[in-house]
Amino acid sequence: MSIAFTFPGQGSQAVGMGKELAEAFPEAAAVFADVDDALGERLSDVMWNGPEETLTLTANAQPALMAVSMAIIRVLETKGLDLRSKVSFVAGHSLGEYSALCAAGTFSLPDTARLLRIRGNAMQAAVPVGKGAMAAIIGLEHDDVEAVCREASSLGACQIANDNGGGQLVISGEKQAVEKAAALASEKGAKRALMLPVSAPFHSALMAPAAEAMREALSSVEKRDPVVPVVANVLAAPVNDAGEIARLLVEQVTGQVRWRETVEWFAANDVTTLYEIGSGKVLTGLARRIDKTVNGIAVNTPADIDAALAALLA
């Protein structure tokens, strides 16, 4: 029986996130100040005051979500939590993998903020607006969704981007192909096939220019082996070598986020509790749908932190 920390991805952002933490804990305020310094701008002002459309921009949402996660980690550590002795694994959903790696000591906080700014800008710039698309497919099995993507790929790139579990998959690629795949999914009996209001086709082959940008960025940043293994998105298996982690982060830009398999791996390896460290409760909800033997606990308020510490330090 062991514990893992998970870290949320894009979509969990909300105006005001982290403000209560900064007001309650000087360690949290210091994280937000360090991220602002690393980026050379007041990202914290956008996080706390909006406007929402500015926070939602990929280049802002990615480092902002990481900052909230790391603010919580720093508070937990200051109050006596030793990650290495209390937590068996870390994992993060897409950009959350960077938060997990920062928490585990692979990257410094300033470097993580800069890497995510580069990643957000590169992902946004990789595909002209209107060329790519993403769609959520609800109520079909993974193999069925893979089949409709294959069929639709005669019109262009189309693949599974996220396997979120509970019959929720997200597909990504060229707009015409994704629209075709969504229509085919409906014909196959999907409960819903919904085009998503996103700015780029994330986790698809169209992101190849962004993958190259991340290869270059990751090659020049200092990396350490994580103090606890990270369960990597593209493998759904643990990794603890810094060089391999960097290679997998490049692969992650165009590859599938295998979140269902990640939670299933946790359940099969005696992880009984997943603490979701950061904004929102998306991963906690997904864990509940994927495997009911795994207990998901969201940690994002001062009260949540107190409750988590009481359990973790007992």
XYZ file of C-alpha atoms in Angstrom:
314
model
C 0.000 0.000 0.000
C 1.558 3.267 -1.120
C 0.865 6.840 -2.181
C 1.381 8.733 -5.438
C 1.165 12.464 -6.148
C -0.508 13.460 -9.435
C -0.438 16.874 -11.090
C -3.200 18.357 -13.275
C -2.968 19.481 -16.885
C -4.508 22.178 -19.046
C -8.199 22.769 -18.459
C -7.807 22.881 -14.666
C -6.935 26.595 -14.668
C -9.304 29.160 -13.128
C -8.953 32.861 -12.402
C -8.047 33.278 -8.728
C -6.155 29.986 -8.454
C -3.299 30.120 -5.975
C -4.282 33.471 -4.434
C -5.594 31.938 -1.191
C -2.397 29.899 -0.919
C -0.196 32.969 -1.397
C -2.142 34.845 1.296
C -1.987 31.924 3.748
C 1.596 30.709 3.275
C 4.770 32.765 2.640
C 6.363 29.664 0.998
C 3.574 29.644 -1.586
C 3.905 33.395 -2.213
C 7.636 32.850 -2.795
C 6.914 30.237 -5.502
C 4.659 32.638 -7.413
C 7.297 35.402 -7.109
C 10.008 33.034 -8.381
C 7.893 32.030 -11.393
C 7.201 35.718 -12.155
C 10.962 36.404 -11.997
C 11.795 33.413 -14.213
C 9.353 34.605 -16.904
C 10.145 38.301 -16.517
C 6.482 39.209 -16.075
C 3.683 39.176 -13.501
C 2.000 35.915 -14.440
C 0.615 35.807 -10.883
C -1.411 38.952 -11.627
C -3.072 37.199 -14.596
C -3.668 34.101 -12.447
C -5.366 36.011 -9.667
C -7.156 38.764 -11.574
C -7.599 37.494 -15.126
C -8.884 38.138 -17.663
C -9.791 34.488 -18.194
C -8.979 34.535 -21.912
C -5.400 35.640 -21.104
C -4.945 32.957 -18.435
C -6.331 30.316 -20.826
C -3.667 31.064 -23.463
C -1.512 27.936 -23.636
C 1.713 29.830 -22.944
C 0.201 31.214 -19.705
C -1.932 28.298 -18.512
C 0.964 25.836 -18.560
C 3.408 27.654 -16.230
C 0.483 28.973 -14.142
C -0.835 25.492 -13.351
C 2.685 24.319 -12.514
C 3.132 27.308 -10.164
C 0.019 26.377 -8.150
C 1.145 22.756 -7.884
C 4.629 23.748 -6.752
C 3.271 26.281 -4.253
C 1.393 23.402 -2.574
C 4.474 21.144 -2.684
C 6.626 23.835 -1.039
C 4.080 24.299 1.757
C 3.882 20.539 2.337
C 7.690 20.317 2.438
C 8.043 23.277 4.799
C 5.570 21.641 7.163
C 7.566 18.424 7.317
C 6.702 16.283 4.283
C 9.672 14.451 2.769
C 8.640 13.379 -0.728
C 11.234 10.621 -0.935
C 10.087 8.852 2.241
C 6.310 9.389 1.991
C 5.498 9.196 -1.741
C 6.249 6.204 -3.981
C 5.564 7.747 -7.414
C 4.640 11.003 -9.142
C 2.790 11.520 -12.422
C 1.218 14.438 -14.255
C -1.308 14.848 -17.046
C 0.465 16.361 -20.078
C 2.005 19.640 -18.791
C 1.457 18.217 -15.287
C 4.341 15.833 -15.979
C 6.635 18.880 -15.749
C 5.084 19.804 -12.384
C 5.681 16.221 -11.208
C 9.313 16.386 -12.325
C 9.855 19.741 -10.642
C 8.394 18.329 -7.413
C 10.713 15.322 -7.709
C 13.778 17.533 -8.245
C 14.511 16.777 -11.918
C 14.147 20.440 -12.915
C 14.505 23.623 -10.862
C 11.423 25.809 -10.434
C 12.718 28.650 -12.690
C 13.752 26.179 -15.402
C 10.368 24.436 -15.243
C 8.557 27.760 -15.669
C 10.723 28.654 -18.677
C 10.368 25.177 -20.222
C 6.579 25.398 -19.995
C 6.536 28.881 -21.517
C 8.630 27.551 -24.425
C 6.354 24.504 -24.686
C 3.178 26.582 -24.698
C 4.469 28.995 -27.330
C 5.868 26.168 -29.490
C 2.623 24.166 -29.351
C 0.614 27.243 -30.286
C 2.931 28.125 -33.179
C 3.229 24.577 -34.580
C -0.016 24.627 -36.571
C -1.786 27.551 -38.301
C -5.047 28.516 -36.599
C -7.955 26.606 -38.135
C -5.863 23.772 -39.589
C -6.029 21.497 -36.538
C -8.792 20.369 -34.183
C -9.550 18.120 -31.222
C -12.707 16.227 -30.256
C -13.883 14.352 -27.173
C -15.340 10.914 -27.800
C -17.499 9.629 -24.936
C -18.700 6.048 -24.576
C -16.494 4.105 -26.987
C -13.657 1.706 -26.200
C -10.051 2.632 -26.990
C -9.795 0.148 -29.885
C -12.974 1.496 -31.514
C -11.697 5.069 -31.321
C -8.342 3.973 -32.724
C -10.206 2.350 -35.629
C -12.176 5.489 -36.516
C -8.973 7.555 -36.357
C -7.321 5.125 -38.787
C -10.285 5.353 -41.149
C -10.395 9.159 -40.990
C -6.633 9.535 -41.471
C -7.122 9.267 -45.247
C -8.093 12.970 -44.879
C -5.033 13.883 -42.784
C -3.375 13.237 -39.431
C -5.786 11.920 -36.786
C -4.941 10.049 -33.582
C -5.878 9.528 -29.941
C -4.376 12.374 -27.903
C -5.638 11.516 -24.408
C -7.035 8.291 -22.997
C -8.606 9.742 -19.857
C -10.475 6.615 -18.782
C -14.114 6.031 -18.001
C -14.888 5.874 -21.715
C -13.526 9.382 -22.327
C -10.983 9.739 -25.122
C -9.765 12.846 -26.921
C -8.674 12.743 -30.571
C -6.472 15.279 -32.324
C -5.156 16.127 -35.782
C -6.127 17.913 -38.993
C -9.578 19.501 -38.737
C -11.167 17.660 -41.650
C -9.907 14.278 -40.393
C -10.979 14.897 -36.773
C -14.461 15.955 -37.909
C -14.705 12.768 -39.991
C -13.538 10.615 -37.061
C -16.075 12.273 -34.736
C -18.873 11.512 -37.225
C -17.702 7.902 -37.561
C -17.575 7.580 -33.757
C -21.197 8.706 -33.542
C -22.146 6.097 -36.151
C -20.342 3.439 -34.072
C -22.473 4.310 -31.044
C -20.505 6.942 -29.124
C -22.701 8.669 -26.540
C -21.136 11.977 -27.572
C -18.604 13.127 -30.136
C -17.893 16.747 -29.325
C -15.519 19.141 -31.102
C -13.456 20.957 -28.461
C -12.808 24.718 -28.318
C -9.010 24.415 -28.340
C -6.411 26.559 -30.040
C -4.244 23.761 -31.476
C -4.246 19.969 -32.108
C -2.229 18.948 -29.035
C -0.603 15.494 -28.756
C -0.807 14.814 -32.488
C 1.759 14.355 -35.251
C 1.081 17.985 -36.270
C 2.947 19.039 -33.105
C 6.281 17.819 -34.548
C 7.761 21.369 -34.737
C 6.946 21.831 -31.034
C 8.603 18.499 -30.227
C 11.797 19.745 -31.906
C 11.618 23.003 -29.917
C 11.352 20.967 -26.699
C 14.234 18.682 -27.727
C 16.435 21.763 -28.024
C 15.146 23.368 -24.798
C 15.511 20.173 -22.762
C 19.023 19.485 -24.057
C 20.304 22.752 -22.581
C 18.676 22.620 -19.124
C 20.145 21.016 -16.007
C 18.462 17.698 -15.166
C 18.706 15.396 -12.158
C 17.298 11.918 -11.611
C 13.971 12.322 -9.755
C 13.950 11.500 -6.025
C 10.933 9.248 -6.702
C 10.098 7.603 -10.048
C 7.784 9.426 -12.474
C 5.141 7.372 -14.272
C 5.574 8.807 -17.769
C 2.578 9.759 -19.942
C 3.753 7.980 -23.072
C 4.799 4.758 -21.298
C 2.298 4.477 -18.418
C 5.289 3.019 -16.545
C 7.838 4.437 -14.091
C 11.091 6.094 -15.158
C 13.883 7.433 -12.961
C 16.695 8.317 -15.370
C 16.929 12.029 -16.208
C 18.142 11.421 -19.762
C 15.300 9.032 -20.558
C 12.818 11.440 -18.962
C 13.941 14.233 -21.313
C 13.573 11.925 -24.335
C 10.071 10.919 -23.263
C 9.047 14.555 -22.731
C 9.936 15.227 -26.384
C 7.908 12.172 -27.423
C 5.013 13.353 -25.235
C 4.414 16.451 -27.414
C 3.197 14.303 -30.336
C 2.284 11.185 -28.333
C -0.719 9.920 -26.430
C -1.316 10.805 -22.772
C -2.047 7.320 -21.434
C -3.805 8.416 -18.247
C -6.220 5.459 -17.948
C -3.296 3.052 -18.133
C -1.336 5.184 -15.661
C -4.063 4.904 -13.021
C -4.455 1.197 -13.816
C -0.685 0.778 -13.339
C -0.943 2.473 -9.939
C -3.789 0.165 -8.899
C -1.858 -2.925 -10.038
C 1.218 -1.833 -8.068
C -0.383 -1.316 -4.663
C -0.867 2.451 -4.885
C -3.997 3.013 -2.823
C -4.174 6.823 -2.713
C -3.590 9.474 -5.383
C -3.185 12.994 -4.048
C -3.950 15.489 -6.838
C -1.631 18.428 -6.162
C -2.815 21.639 -7.811
C -5.783 23.486 -9.245
C -9.126 21.723 -9.632
C -10.235 18.118 -9.144
C -10.155 16.715 -12.691
C -7.685 13.890 -12.007
C -9.468 12.916 -8.792
C -12.696 12.490 -10.772
C -10.927 10.469 -13.477
C -9.309 8.164 -10.910
C -12.717 7.379 -9.441
C -14.029 6.389 -12.878
C -10.975 4.322 -13.839
C -10.504 2.185 -10.719
C -12.655 2.360 -7.621
C -9.962 0.673 -5.502
C -7.824 3.819 -5.817
C -8.737 6.702 -3.520
C -8.349 10.159 -5.130
C -7.864 13.227 -2.913
C -7.610 16.766 -4.330
C -5.236 19.124 -2.512
C -5.631 22.757 -3.515
C -6.760 24.849 -0.517
C -5.155 25.599 2.865
C -7.709 23.258 4.501
C -6.832 20.508 1.986
C -3.150 20.954 2.827
C -3.827 20.619 6.568
C -5.881 17.456 5.991
C -3.229 15.956 3.703
C -0.459 16.664 6.215
C -2.473 15.094 9.032
C -2.806 11.910 6.971
C 0.681 11.851 5.446
C 2.592 12.628 8.654
C 0.493 10.414 10.928
